[in-house]
Short mmCIF file of C-alpha atoms and ligand atoms in Angstrom, two decimals:
data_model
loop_
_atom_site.label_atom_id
_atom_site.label_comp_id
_atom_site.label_asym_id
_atom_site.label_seq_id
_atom_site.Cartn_x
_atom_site.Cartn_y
_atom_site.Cartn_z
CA UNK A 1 3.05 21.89 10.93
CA UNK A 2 2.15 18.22 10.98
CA UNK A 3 2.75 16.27 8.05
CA UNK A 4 -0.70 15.46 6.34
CA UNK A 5 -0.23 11.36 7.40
CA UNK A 6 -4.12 10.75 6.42
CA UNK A 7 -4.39 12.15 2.91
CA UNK A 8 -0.88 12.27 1.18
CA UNK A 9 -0.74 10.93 -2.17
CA UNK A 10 2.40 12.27 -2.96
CA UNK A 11 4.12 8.73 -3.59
CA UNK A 12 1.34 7.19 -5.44
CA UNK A 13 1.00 5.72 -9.07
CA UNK A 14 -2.82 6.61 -10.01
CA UNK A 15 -4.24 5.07 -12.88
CA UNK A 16 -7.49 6.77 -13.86
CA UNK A 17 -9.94 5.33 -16.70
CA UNK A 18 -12.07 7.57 -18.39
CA UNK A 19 -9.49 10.74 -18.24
CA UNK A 20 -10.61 12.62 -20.81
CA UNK A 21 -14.37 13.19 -19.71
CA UNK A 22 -15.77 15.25 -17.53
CA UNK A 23 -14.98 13.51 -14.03
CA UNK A 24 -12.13 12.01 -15.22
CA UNK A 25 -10.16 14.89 -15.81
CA UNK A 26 -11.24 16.58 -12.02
CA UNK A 27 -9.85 13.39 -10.69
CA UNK A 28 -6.91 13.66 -12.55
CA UNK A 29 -5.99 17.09 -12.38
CA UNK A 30 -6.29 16.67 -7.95
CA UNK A 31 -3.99 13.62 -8.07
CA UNK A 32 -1.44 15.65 -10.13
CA UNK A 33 -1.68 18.83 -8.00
CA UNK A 34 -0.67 16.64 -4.93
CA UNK A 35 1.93 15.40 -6.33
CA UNK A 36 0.74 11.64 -7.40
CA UNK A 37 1.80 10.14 -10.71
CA UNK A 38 -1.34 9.94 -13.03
CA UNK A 39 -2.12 8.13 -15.80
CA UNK A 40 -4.88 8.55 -17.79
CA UNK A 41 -6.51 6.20 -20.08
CA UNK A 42 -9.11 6.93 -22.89
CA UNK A 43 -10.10 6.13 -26.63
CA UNK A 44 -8.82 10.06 -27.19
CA UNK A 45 -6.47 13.00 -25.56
CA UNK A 46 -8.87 15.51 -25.00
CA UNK A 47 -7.63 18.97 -24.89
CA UNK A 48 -8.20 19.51 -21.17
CA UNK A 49 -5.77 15.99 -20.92
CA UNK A 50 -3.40 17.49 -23.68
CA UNK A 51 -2.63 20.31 -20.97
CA UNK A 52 -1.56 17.98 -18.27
CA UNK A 53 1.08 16.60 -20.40
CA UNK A 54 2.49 19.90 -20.90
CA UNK A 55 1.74 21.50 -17.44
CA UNK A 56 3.03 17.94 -15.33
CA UNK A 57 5.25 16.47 -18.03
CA UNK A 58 7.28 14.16 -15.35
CA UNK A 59 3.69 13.04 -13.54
CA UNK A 60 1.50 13.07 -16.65
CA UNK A 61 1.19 10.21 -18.93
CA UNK A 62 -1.53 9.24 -21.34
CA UNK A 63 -2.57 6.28 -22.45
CA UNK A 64 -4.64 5.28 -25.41
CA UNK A 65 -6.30 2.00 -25.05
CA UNK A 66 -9.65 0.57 -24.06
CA UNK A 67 -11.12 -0.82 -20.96
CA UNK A 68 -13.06 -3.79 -23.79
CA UNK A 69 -9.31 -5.31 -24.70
CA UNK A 70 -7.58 -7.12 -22.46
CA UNK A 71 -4.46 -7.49 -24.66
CA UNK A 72 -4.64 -3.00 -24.79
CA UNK A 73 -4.75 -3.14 -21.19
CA UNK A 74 -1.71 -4.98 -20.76
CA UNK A 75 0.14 -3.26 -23.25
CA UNK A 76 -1.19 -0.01 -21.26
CA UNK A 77 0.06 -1.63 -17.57
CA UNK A 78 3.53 -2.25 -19.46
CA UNK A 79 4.04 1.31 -20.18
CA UNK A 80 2.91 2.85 -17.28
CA UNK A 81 5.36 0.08 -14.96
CA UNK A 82 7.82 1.58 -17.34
CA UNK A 83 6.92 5.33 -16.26
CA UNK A 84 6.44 5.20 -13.34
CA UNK A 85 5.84 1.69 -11.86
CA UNK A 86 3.14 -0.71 -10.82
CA UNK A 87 -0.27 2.09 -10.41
CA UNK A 88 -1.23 1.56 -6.58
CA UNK A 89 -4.22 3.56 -7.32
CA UNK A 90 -6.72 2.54 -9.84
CA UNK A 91 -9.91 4.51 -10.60
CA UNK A 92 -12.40 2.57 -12.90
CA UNK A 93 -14.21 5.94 -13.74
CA UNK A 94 -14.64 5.18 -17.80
CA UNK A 95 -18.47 4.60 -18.83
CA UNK A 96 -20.99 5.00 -21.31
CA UNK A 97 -24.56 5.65 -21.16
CA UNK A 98 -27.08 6.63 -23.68
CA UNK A 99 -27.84 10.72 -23.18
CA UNK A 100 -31.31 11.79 -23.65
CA UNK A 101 -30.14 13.05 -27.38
CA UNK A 102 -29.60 9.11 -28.20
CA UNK A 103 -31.88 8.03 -31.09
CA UNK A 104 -35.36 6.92 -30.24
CA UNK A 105 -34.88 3.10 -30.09
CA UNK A 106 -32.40 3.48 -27.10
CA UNK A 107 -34.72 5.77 -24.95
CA UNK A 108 -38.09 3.89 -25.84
CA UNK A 109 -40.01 1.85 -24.09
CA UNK A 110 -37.93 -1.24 -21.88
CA UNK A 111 -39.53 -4.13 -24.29
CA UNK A 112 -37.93 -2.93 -27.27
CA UNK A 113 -34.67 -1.87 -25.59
CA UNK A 114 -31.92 -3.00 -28.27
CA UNK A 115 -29.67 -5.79 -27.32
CA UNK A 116 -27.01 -4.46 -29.33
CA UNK A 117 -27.41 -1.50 -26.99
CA UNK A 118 -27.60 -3.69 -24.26
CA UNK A 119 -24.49 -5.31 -24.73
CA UNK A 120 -22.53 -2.34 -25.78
CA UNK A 121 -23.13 -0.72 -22.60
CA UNK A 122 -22.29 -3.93 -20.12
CA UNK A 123 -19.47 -4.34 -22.15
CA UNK A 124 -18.13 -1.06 -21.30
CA UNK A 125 -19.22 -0.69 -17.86
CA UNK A 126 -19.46 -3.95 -15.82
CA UNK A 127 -16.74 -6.28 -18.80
CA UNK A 128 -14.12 -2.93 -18.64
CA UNK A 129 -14.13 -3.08 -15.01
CA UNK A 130 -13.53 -6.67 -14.65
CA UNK A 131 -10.87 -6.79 -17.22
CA UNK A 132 -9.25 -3.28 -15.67
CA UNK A 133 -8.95 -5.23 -11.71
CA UNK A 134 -7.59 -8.40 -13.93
CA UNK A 135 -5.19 -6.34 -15.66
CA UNK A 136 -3.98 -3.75 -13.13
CA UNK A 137 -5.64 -5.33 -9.73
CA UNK A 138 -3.78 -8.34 -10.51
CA UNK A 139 -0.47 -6.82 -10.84
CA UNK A 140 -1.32 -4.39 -7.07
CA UNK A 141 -1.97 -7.92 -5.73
CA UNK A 142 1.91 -9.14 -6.98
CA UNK A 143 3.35 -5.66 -5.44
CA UNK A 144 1.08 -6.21 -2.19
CA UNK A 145 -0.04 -2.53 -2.27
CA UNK A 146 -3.51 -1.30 -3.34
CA UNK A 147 -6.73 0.79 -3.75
CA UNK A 148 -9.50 0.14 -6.33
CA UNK A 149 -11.97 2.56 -6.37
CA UNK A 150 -15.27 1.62 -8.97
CA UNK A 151 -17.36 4.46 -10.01
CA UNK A 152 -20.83 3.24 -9.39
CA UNK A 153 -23.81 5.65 -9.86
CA UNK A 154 -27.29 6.04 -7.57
CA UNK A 155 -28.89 4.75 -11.16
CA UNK A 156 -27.16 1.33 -9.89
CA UNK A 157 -28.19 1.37 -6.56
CA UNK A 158 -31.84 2.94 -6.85
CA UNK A 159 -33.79 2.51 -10.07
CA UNK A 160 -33.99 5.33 -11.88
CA UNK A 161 -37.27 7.64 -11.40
CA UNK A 162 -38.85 7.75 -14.75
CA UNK A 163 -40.72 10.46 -13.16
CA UNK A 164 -37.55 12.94 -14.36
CA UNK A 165 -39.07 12.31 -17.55
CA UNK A 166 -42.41 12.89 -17.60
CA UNK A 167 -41.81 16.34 -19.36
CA UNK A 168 -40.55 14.32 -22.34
CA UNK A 169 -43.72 12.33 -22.45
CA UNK A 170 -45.49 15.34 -22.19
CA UNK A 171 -44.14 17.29 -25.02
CA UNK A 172 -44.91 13.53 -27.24
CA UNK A 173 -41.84 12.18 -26.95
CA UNK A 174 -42.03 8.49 -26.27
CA UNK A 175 -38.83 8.48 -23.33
CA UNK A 176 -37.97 6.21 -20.58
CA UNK A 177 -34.41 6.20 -19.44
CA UNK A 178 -33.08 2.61 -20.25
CA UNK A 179 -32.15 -0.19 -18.32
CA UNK A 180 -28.39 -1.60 -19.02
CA UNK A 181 -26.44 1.36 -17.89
CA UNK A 182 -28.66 1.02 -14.25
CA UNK A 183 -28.20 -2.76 -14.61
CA UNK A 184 -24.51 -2.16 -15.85
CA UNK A 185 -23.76 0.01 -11.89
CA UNK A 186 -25.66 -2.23 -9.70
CA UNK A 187 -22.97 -5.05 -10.71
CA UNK A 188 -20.38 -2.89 -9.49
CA UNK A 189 -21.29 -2.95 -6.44
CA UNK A 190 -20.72 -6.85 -5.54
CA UNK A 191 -18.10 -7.23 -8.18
CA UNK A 192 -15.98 -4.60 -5.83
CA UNK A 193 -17.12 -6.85 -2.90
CA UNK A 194 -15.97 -10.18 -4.22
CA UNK A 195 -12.55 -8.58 -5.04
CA UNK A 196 -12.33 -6.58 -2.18
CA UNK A 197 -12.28 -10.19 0.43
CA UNK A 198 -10.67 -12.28 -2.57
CA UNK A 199 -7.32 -9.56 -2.10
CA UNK A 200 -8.08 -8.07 1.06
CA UNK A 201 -4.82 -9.99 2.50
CA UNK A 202 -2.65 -8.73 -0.64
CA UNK A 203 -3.05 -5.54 0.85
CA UNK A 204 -5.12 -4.44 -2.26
CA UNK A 205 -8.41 -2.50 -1.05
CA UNK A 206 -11.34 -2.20 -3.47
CA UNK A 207 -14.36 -0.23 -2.52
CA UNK A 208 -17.25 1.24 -4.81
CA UNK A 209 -18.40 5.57 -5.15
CA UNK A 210 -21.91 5.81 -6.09
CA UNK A 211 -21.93 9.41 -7.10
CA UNK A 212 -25.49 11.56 -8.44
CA UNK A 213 -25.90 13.92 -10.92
CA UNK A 214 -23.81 16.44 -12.31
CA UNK A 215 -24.48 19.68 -13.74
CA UNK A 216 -23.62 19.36 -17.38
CA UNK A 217 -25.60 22.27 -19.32
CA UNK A 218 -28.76 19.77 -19.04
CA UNK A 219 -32.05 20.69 -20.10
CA UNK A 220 -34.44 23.36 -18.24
CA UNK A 221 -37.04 20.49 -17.86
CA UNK A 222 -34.82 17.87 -16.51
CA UNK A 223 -32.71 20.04 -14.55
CA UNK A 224 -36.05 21.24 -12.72
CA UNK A 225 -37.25 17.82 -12.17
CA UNK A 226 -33.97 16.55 -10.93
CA UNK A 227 -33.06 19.86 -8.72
CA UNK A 228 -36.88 18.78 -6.86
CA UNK A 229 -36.27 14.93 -6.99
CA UNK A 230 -32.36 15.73 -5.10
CA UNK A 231 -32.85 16.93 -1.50
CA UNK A 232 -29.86 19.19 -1.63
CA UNK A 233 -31.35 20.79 -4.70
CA UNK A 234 -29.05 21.09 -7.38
CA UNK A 235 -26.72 18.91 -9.49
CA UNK A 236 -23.25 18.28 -8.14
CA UNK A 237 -20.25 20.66 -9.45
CA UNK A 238 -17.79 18.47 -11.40
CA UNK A 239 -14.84 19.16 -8.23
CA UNK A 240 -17.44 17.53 -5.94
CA UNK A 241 -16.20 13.62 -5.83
CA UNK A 242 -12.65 14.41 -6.29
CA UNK A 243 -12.17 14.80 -2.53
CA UNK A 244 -13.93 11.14 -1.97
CA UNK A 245 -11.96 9.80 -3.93
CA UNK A 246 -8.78 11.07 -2.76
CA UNK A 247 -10.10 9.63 0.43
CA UNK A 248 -10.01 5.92 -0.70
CA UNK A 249 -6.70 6.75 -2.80
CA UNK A 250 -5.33 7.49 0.50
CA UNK A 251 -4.10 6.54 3.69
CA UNK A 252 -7.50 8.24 5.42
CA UNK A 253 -9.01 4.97 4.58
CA UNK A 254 -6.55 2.21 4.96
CA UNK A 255 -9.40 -0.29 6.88
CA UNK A 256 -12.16 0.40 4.58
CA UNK A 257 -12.33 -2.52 2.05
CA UNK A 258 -15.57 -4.25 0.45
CA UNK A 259 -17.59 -0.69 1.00
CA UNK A 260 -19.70 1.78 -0.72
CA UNK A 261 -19.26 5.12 -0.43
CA UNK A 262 -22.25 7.49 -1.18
CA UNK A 263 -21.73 11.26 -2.34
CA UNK A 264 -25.57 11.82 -3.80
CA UNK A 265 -26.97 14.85 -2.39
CA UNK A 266 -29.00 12.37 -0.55
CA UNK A 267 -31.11 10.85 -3.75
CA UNK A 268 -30.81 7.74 -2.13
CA UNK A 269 -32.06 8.31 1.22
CA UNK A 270 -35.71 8.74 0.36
N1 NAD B 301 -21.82 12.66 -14.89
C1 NAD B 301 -22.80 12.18 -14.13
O1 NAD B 301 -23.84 12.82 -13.94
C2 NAD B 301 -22.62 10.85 -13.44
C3 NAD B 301 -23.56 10.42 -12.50
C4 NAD B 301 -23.38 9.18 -11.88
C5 NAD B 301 -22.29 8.39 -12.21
N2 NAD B 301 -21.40 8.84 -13.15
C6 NAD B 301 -20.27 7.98 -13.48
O2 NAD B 301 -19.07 8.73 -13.39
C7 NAD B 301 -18.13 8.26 -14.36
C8 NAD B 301 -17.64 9.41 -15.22
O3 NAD B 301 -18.74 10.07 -15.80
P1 NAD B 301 -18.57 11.33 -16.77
O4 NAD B 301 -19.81 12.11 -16.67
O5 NAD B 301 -17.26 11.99 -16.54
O6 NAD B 301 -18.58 10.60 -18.19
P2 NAD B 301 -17.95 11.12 -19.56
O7 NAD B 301 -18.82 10.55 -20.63
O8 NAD B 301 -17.73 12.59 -19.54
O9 NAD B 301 -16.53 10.40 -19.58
C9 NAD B 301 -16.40 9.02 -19.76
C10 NAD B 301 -15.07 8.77 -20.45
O10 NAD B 301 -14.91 7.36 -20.63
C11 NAD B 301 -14.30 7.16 -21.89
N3 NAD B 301 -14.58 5.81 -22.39
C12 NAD B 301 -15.76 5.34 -22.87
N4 NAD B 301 -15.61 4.09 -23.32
C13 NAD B 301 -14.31 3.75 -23.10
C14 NAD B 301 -13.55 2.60 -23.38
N5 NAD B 301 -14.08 1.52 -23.97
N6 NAD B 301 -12.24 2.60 -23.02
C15 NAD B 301 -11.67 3.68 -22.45
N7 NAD B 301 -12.35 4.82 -22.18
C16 NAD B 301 -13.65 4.85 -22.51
C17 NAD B 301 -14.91 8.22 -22.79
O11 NAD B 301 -14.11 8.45 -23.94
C18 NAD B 301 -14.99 9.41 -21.85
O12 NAD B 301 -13.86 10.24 -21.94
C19 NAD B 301 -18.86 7.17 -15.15
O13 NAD B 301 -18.55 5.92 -14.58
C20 NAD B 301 -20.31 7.49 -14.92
O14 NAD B 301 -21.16 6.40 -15.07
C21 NAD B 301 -21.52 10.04 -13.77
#
């Protein structure tokens, strides 16, 4: 049989942010069963995470740090070099957003969205990002070997249809889903671009996944106002980006650099 050229990972040194949530720990747990070196950051081991380290102890190392602190980021790059070596995979997955149960000032109407909120959520999203590619993109660039992958969402690239909603408002709930985190994924998308030319010829690709929905035990009234809004009907299943990004992890997409790949169920082509 022909060796898989396209999508071996086997020799790779994948850093993935955000491994303890939902995503995070599908994208780690496909890198590990092909063989990659993962690490995974987060503010906590979640149990899920806490099985890795037992099931892959020689591929599986956690690290607890946050994407906000520069100086915990290169304390985190030190001991993964250590482990394993420079990451030449690194997947900005880690993200906040306020969920519909957030208290009323952060779902309310856009003129009295919170700054605090505001900031909070940028600083996570967009500032975590930027300080993740100085930290770790910076040291791919010195070892001339790379791929950045930047979890964007369609909530960056579309605005979001307040129309989902509406049963909220309905039952007298004053409900609007807020601006930052959309604001906070639409910067993804050009910050990926500017990094993408500024190290294309370090060999260091960087490309952004705007991924939809995902089925998450969500209400009956959102889930049937999102399953009618999505033309493939449903939420995604949390397996369903792992293969994409695998695919920018890995050889399969050694010319694509500065791009944006879409996984959405098609939510963004109407
Ligand atoms: N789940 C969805 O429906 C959906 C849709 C579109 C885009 N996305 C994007 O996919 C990514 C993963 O989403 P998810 O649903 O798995 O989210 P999640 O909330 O389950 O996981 C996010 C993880 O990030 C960690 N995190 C938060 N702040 C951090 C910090 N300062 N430092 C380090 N880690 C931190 C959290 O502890 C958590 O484990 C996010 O970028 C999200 O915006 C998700």
């Amino acid at each position: 049989m022909l060796a898989d050229k396209y999508f071996d990972v086997s020799q790779e040194v994948v850093l993935i942010t955000g491994a303890s949530g939902q995503l995070g720990g599908e994208y780690v747990r496909s890198f590990l069963e092909r063989g990659a070196c993962v690490a995974g950051l987060d503010l906590y081991l979640s149990s899920k995470n806490k099985k890795f380290e037992e099931e892959y102890p020689d591929n599986y190392l956690y690290c607890n740090s946050d994407v906000t602190s520069k100086v915990s980021l290169q304390q985190t790059l030190n001991k993964i070099t250590d482990a394993f070596g420079v990451p030449t995979v690194l997947v900005n997955n880690a993200a906040i957003d306020s969920p519909p149960s957030s208290p009323p000032e952060e779902n309310g109407p856009f003129e009295e969205y919170p700054e605090a909120s505001w900031d909070k959520v940028i600083d996570v999203n967009l500032k975590g990002v930027y300080l993740c590619c100085q930290v770790f993109g910076a040291a791919m660039a010195e070892a001339g070997k790379g791929s950045i992958i930047n979890v964007a969402s369609t909530y960056g690239a579309v605005a979001p249809d307040q129309n989902l909603y509406e049963y909220r408002r309905q039952q007298g709930e004053v409900f609007f889903k807020p601006v930052a985190y959309s604001a906070s994924k639409s910067g993804i998308f050009n910050l990926s671009r500017y990094l993408a030319v500024y190290w294309a010829k370090k060999n260091v690709r960087v490309n952004s996944l705007t991924i939809a929905g995902v089925f998450n035990n969500q209400d009956d009234g959102f889930l049937d106002a999102y399953c009618k809004r999505i033309p493939i009907g449903r939420m995604a299943k949390a397996d369903e980006y792992s293969g994409s990004v695998l695919f920018l992890a890995s050889p399969a997409s050694t010319y694509m650099t500065g791009s944006n790949l879409v996984i959405d169920g098609g939510w963004t082509a109407i």
